[in-house]
Short mmCIF file of C-alpha atoms in Angstrom, two decimals:
data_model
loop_
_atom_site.label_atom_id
_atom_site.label_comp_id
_atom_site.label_asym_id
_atom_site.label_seq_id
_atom_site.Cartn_x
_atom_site.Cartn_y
_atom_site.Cartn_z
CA UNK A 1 -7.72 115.29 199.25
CA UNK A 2 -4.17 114.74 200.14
CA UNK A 3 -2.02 117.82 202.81
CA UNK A 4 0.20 118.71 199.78
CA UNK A 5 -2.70 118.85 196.92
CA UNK A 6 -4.61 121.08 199.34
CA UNK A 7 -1.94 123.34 199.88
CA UNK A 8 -1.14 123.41 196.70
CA UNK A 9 -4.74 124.54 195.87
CA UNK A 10 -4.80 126.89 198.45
CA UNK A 11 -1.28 128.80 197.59
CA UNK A 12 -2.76 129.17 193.73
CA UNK A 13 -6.52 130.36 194.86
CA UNK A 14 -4.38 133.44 196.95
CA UNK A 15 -2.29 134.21 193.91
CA UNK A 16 -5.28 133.98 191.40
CA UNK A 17 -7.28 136.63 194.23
CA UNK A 18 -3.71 138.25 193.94
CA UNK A 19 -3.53 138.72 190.40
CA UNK A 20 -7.66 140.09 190.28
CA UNK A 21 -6.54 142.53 192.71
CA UNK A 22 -4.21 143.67 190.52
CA UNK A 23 -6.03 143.40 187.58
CA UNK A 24 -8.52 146.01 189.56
CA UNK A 25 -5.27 148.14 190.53
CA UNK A 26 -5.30 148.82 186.77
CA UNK A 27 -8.20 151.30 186.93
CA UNK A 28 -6.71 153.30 189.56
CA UNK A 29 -3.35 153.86 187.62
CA UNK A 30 -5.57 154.73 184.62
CA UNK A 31 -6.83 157.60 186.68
CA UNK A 32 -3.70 158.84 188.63
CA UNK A 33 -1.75 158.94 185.57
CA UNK A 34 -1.82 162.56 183.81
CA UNK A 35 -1.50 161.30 180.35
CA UNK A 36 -3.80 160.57 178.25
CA UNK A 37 -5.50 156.92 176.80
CA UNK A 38 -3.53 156.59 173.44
CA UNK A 39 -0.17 157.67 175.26
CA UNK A 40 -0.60 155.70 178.30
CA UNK A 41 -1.28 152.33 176.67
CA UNK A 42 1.26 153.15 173.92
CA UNK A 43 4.19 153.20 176.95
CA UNK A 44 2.00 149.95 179.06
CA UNK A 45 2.27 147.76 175.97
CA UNK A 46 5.86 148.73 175.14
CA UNK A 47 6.46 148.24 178.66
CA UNK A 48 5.10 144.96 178.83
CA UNK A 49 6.11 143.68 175.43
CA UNK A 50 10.13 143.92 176.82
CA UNK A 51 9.01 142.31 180.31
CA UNK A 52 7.46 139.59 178.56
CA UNK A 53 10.56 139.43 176.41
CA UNK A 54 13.27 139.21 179.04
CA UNK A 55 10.87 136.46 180.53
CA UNK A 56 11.09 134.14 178.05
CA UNK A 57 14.63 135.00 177.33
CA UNK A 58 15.43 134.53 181.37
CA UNK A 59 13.06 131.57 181.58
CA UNK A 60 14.48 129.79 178.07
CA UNK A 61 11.36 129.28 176.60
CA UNK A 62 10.37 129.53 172.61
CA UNK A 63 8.28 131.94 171.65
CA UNK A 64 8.80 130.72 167.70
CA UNK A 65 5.05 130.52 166.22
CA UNK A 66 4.18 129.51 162.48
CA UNK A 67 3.37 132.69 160.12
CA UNK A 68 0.01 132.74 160.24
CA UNK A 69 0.12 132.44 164.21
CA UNK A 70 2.27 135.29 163.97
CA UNK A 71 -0.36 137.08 161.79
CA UNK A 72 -3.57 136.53 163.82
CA UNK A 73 -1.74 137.34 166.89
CA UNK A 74 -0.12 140.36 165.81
CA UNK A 75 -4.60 141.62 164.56
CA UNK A 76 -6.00 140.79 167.70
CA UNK A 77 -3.63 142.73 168.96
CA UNK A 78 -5.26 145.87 167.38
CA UNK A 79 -8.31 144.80 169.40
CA UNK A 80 -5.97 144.36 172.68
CA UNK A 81 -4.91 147.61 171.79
CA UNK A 82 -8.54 149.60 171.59
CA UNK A 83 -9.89 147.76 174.72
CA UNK A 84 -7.46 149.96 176.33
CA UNK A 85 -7.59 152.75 174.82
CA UNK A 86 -11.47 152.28 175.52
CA UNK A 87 -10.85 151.49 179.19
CA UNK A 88 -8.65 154.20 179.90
CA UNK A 89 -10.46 157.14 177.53
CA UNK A 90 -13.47 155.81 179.85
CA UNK A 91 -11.59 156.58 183.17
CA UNK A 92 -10.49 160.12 181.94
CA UNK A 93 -13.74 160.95 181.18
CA UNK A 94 -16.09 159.33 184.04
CA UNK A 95 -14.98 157.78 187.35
CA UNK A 96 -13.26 154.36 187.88
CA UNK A 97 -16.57 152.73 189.26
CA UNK A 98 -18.68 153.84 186.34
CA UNK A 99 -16.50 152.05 183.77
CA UNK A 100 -15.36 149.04 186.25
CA UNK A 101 -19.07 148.27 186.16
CA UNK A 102 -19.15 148.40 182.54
CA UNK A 103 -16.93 146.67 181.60
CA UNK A 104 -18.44 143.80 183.83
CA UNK A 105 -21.48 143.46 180.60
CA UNK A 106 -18.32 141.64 178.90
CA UNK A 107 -20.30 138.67 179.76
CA UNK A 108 -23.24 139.81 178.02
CA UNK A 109 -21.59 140.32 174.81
CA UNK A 110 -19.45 137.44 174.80
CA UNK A 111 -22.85 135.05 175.29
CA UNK A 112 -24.10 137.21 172.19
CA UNK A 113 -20.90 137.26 170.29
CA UNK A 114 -19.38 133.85 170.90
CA UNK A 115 -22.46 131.88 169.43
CA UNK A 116 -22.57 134.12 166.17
CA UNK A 117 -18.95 133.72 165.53
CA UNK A 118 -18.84 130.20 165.99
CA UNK A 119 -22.00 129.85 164.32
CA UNK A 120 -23.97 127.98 167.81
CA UNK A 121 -27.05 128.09 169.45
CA UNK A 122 -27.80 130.95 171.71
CA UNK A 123 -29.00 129.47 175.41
CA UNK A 124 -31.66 130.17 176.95
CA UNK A 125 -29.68 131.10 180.05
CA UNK A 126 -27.60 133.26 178.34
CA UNK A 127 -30.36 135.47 176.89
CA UNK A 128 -31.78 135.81 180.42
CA UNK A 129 -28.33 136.94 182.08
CA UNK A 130 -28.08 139.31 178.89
CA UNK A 131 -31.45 141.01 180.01
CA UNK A 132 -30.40 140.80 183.50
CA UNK A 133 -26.88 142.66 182.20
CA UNK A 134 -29.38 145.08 180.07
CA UNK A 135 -31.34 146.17 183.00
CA UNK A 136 -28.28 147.53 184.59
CA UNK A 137 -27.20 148.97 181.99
CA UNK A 138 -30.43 150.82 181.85
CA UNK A 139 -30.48 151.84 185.37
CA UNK A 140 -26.91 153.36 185.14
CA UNK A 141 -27.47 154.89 182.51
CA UNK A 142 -30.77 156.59 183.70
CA UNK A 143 -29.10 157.75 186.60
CA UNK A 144 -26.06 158.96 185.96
CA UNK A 145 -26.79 161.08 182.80
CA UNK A 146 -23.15 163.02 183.14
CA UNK A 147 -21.38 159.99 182.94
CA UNK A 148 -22.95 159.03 179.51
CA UNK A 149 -19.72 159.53 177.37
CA UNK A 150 -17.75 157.49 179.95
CA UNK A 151 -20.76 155.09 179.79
CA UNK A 152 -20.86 154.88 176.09
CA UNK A 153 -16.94 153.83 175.99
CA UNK A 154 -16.94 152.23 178.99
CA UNK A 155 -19.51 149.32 177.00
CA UNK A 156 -17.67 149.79 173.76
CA UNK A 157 -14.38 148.63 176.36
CA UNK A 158 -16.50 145.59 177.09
CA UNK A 159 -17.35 144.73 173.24
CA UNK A 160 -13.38 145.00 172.28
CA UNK A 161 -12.79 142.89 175.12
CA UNK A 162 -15.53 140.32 174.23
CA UNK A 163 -14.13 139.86 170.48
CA UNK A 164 -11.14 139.41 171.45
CA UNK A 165 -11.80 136.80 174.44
CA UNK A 166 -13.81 134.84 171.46
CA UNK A 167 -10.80 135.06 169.26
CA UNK A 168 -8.54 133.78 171.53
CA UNK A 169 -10.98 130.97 173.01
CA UNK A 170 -9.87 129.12 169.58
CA UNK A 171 -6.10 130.48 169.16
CA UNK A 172 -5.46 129.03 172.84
CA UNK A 173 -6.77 125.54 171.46
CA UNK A 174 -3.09 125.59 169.24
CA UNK A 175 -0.90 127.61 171.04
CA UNK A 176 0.12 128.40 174.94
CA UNK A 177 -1.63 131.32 176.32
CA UNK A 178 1.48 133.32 177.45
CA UNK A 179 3.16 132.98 173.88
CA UNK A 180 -0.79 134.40 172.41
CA UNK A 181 -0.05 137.09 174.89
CA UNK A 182 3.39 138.44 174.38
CA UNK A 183 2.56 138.37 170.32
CA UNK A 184 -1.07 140.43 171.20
CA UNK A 185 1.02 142.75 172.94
CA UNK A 186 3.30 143.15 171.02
CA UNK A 187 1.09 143.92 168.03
CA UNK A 188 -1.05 146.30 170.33
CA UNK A 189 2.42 148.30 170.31
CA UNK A 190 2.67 147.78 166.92
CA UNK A 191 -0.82 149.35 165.92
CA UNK A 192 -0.41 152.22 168.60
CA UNK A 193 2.37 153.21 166.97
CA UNK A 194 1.13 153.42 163.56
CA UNK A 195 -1.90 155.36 164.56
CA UNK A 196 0.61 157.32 166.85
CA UNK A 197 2.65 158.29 163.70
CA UNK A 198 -0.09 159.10 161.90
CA UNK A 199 -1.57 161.58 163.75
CA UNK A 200 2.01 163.16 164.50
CA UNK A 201 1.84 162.76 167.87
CA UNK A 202 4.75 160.17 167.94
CA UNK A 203 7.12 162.60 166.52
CA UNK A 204 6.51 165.22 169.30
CA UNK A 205 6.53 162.96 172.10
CA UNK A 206 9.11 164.31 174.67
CA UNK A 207 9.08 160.78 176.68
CA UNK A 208 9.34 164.96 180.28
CA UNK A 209 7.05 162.81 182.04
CA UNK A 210 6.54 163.36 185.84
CA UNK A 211 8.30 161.13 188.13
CA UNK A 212 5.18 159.62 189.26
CA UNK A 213 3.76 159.12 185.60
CA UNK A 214 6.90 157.21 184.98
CA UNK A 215 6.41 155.42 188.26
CA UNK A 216 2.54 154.33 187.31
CA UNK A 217 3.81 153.33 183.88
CA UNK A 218 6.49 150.90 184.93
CA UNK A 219 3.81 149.32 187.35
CA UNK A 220 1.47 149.50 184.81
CA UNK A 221 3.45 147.17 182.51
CA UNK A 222 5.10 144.93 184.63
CA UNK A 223 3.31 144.17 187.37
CA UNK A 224 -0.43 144.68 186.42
CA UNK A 225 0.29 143.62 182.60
CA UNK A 226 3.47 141.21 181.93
CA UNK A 227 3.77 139.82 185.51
CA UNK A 228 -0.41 139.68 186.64
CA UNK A 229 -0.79 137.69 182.95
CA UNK A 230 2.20 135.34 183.69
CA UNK A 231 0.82 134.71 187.41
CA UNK A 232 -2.78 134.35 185.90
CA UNK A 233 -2.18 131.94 183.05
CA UNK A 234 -0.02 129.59 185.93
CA UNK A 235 -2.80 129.26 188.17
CA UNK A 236 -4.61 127.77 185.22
CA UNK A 237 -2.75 124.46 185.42
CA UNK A 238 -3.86 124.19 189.04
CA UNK A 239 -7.17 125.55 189.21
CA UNK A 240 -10.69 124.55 187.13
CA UNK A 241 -12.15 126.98 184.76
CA UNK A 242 -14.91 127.49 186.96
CA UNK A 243 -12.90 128.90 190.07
CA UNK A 244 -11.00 131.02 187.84
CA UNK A 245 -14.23 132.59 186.54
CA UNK A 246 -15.62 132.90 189.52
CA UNK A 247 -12.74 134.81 191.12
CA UNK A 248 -11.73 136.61 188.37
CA UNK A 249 -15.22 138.27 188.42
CA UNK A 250 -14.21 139.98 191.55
CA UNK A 251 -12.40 142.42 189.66
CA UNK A 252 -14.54 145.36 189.50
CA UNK A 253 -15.74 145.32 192.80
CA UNK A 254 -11.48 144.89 193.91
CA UNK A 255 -11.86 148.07 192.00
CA UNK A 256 -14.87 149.25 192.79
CA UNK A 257 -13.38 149.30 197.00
CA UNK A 258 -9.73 150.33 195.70
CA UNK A 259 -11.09 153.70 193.73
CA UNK A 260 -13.34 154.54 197.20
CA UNK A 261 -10.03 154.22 199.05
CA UNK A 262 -8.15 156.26 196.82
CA UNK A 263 -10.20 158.95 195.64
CA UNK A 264 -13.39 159.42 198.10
CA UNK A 265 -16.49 161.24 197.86
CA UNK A 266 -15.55 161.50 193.44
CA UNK A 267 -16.75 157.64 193.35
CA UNK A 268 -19.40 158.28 195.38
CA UNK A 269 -23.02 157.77 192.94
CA UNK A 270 -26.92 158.12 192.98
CA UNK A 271 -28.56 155.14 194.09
CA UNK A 272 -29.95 154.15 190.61
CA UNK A 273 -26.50 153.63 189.88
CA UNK A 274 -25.40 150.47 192.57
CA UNK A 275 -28.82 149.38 191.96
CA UNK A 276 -27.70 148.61 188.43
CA UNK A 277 -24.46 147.56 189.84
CA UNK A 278 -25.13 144.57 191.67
CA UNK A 279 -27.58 143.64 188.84
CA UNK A 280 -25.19 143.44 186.60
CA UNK A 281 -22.47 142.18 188.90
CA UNK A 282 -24.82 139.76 190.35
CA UNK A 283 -25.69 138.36 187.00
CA UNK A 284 -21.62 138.65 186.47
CA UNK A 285 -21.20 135.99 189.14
CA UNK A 286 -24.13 133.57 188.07
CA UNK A 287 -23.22 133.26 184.52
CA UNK A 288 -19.99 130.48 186.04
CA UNK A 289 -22.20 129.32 188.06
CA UNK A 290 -25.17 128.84 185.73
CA UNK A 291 -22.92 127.61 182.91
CA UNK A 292 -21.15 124.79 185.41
CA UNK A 293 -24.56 123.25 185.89
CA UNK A 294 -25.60 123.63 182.27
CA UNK A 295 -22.51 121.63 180.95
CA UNK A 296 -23.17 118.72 184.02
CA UNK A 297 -26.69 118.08 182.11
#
């Protein structure tokens, strides 16, 4: 491999492990902000919608997309939007670990959801990481009983996250990835809002947040949201789809060390629980691994 093709490679594997750490940054700002789920991702996706905005303004690029783009963009964002909400109502009401580690059985849903949506065979392989996934599960939530609401949303996170990774497996086959994303954000913002109006909380927002709240926010949307996406999708051109599984897997345990550093002896679980956890994070980082081989048969 040529100096410059190796460096190259090297320079986008550090920003890919760059961007995961951010991406497990996320969970800590979900915890330190005072707000709660619905408001905070109502301000990260408005946040993030103008970032992404003034990119492609800055950067000259089109983000002009046929109607019904604009229409199945603008619905998965409603399921961009409850991830969130999902993720972050899980923080509030368990720890960062317990729904980091949840939200790793993503994989387990998308090998049951992809196949049924795109009408394909299940593999064998993927049943066994699902039981592997499932047995985690279990164990977590066998030992840590008064974490079972944060739990419960924590794998209903995972699900949202799973449809909409399968939705966008086939959008991304007609339209760049960043342009998918500013449009899903957008329409995340869109939703929130409506939902936000509804219930009247919209039109009593004060907007007297704390200093620091405001602080979390901005980083919230810019760096861990617009910029982490833009820096992601880039390393794509460089990178195959099998290192950028494989690293982007190291997420929750990024996470996983980040909440320990930040918040002590509250992450701190039974054993049951990180006996789940590397099950199901173990299983995590086979499924690339097991799926690389599978497609070289």
């Amino acid at each position: 491999m040529p100096l410059t093709q190796t460096n190259n490679t090297t320079k986008n594997l550090l920003i890919l492990h760059f961007t995961v750490f951010i991406w497990g940054f996320t969970g800590i700002l979900g915890a330190l902000i005072s707000i709660n789920a619905v408001q905070m991702v109502w301000y990260r996706v408005m946040i993030a919608s103008i970032t992404l905005f003034l990119y492609f303004i800055l950067s000259k690029t089109s983000i002009k997309v046929s109607r019904k783009q604009f229409l199945q963009f603008i619905f998965t964002g409603s399921l961009v939007a409850l991830h969130w909400i999902l993720f972050f109502h899980a923080i509030k009401v368990s720890t960062v670990s317990v729904t980091l580690v949840c939200l790793s059985s993503f994989t387990l849903f998308t090998a049951i959801l992809e196949p049924l949506m795109k009408r394909q065979r299940m593999q064998t392989g993927d049943v066994v990481i699902g039981f592997i996934i499932i047995l985690g599960i279990y164990l977590i939530f066998k030992f840590e009983t008064k974490y079972t609401l944060g739990i419960i949303f924590g794998l209903s996170a995972a699900v949202a996250s799973a449809l909409f990774s399968v939705i966008n497996s086939s959008l991304v086959q007609k339209s760049e990835a960043r342009i998918i994303s500013f449009y899903e954000i957008t329409g995340a913002f869109f939703w929130i809002t409506l939902y936000r109006l509804f219930d009247k909380s919209l039109l009593t927002e004060t907007f007297n947040l704390s200093g620091s709240d405001w602080l979390y926010l901005f980083l919230l949307g810019t760096v861990c949201t617009a910029l982490a996406y833009v820096a992601g999708v880039g390393v794509m051109r460089y990178l195959s789809a099998f290192r950028v599984a494989l690293i982007t897997n190291l997420e929750p345990v990024y996470g996983i060390l980040l909440a320990f550093l930040f918040f002590g002896n509250k992450e701190t679980m039974t054993p049951g629980f990180y006996v789940g956890a590397v099950l199901i994070l173990g299983a995590v980082f086979l499924y690339p691994i097991y799926k690389k081989r599978r497609n070289q048969f």
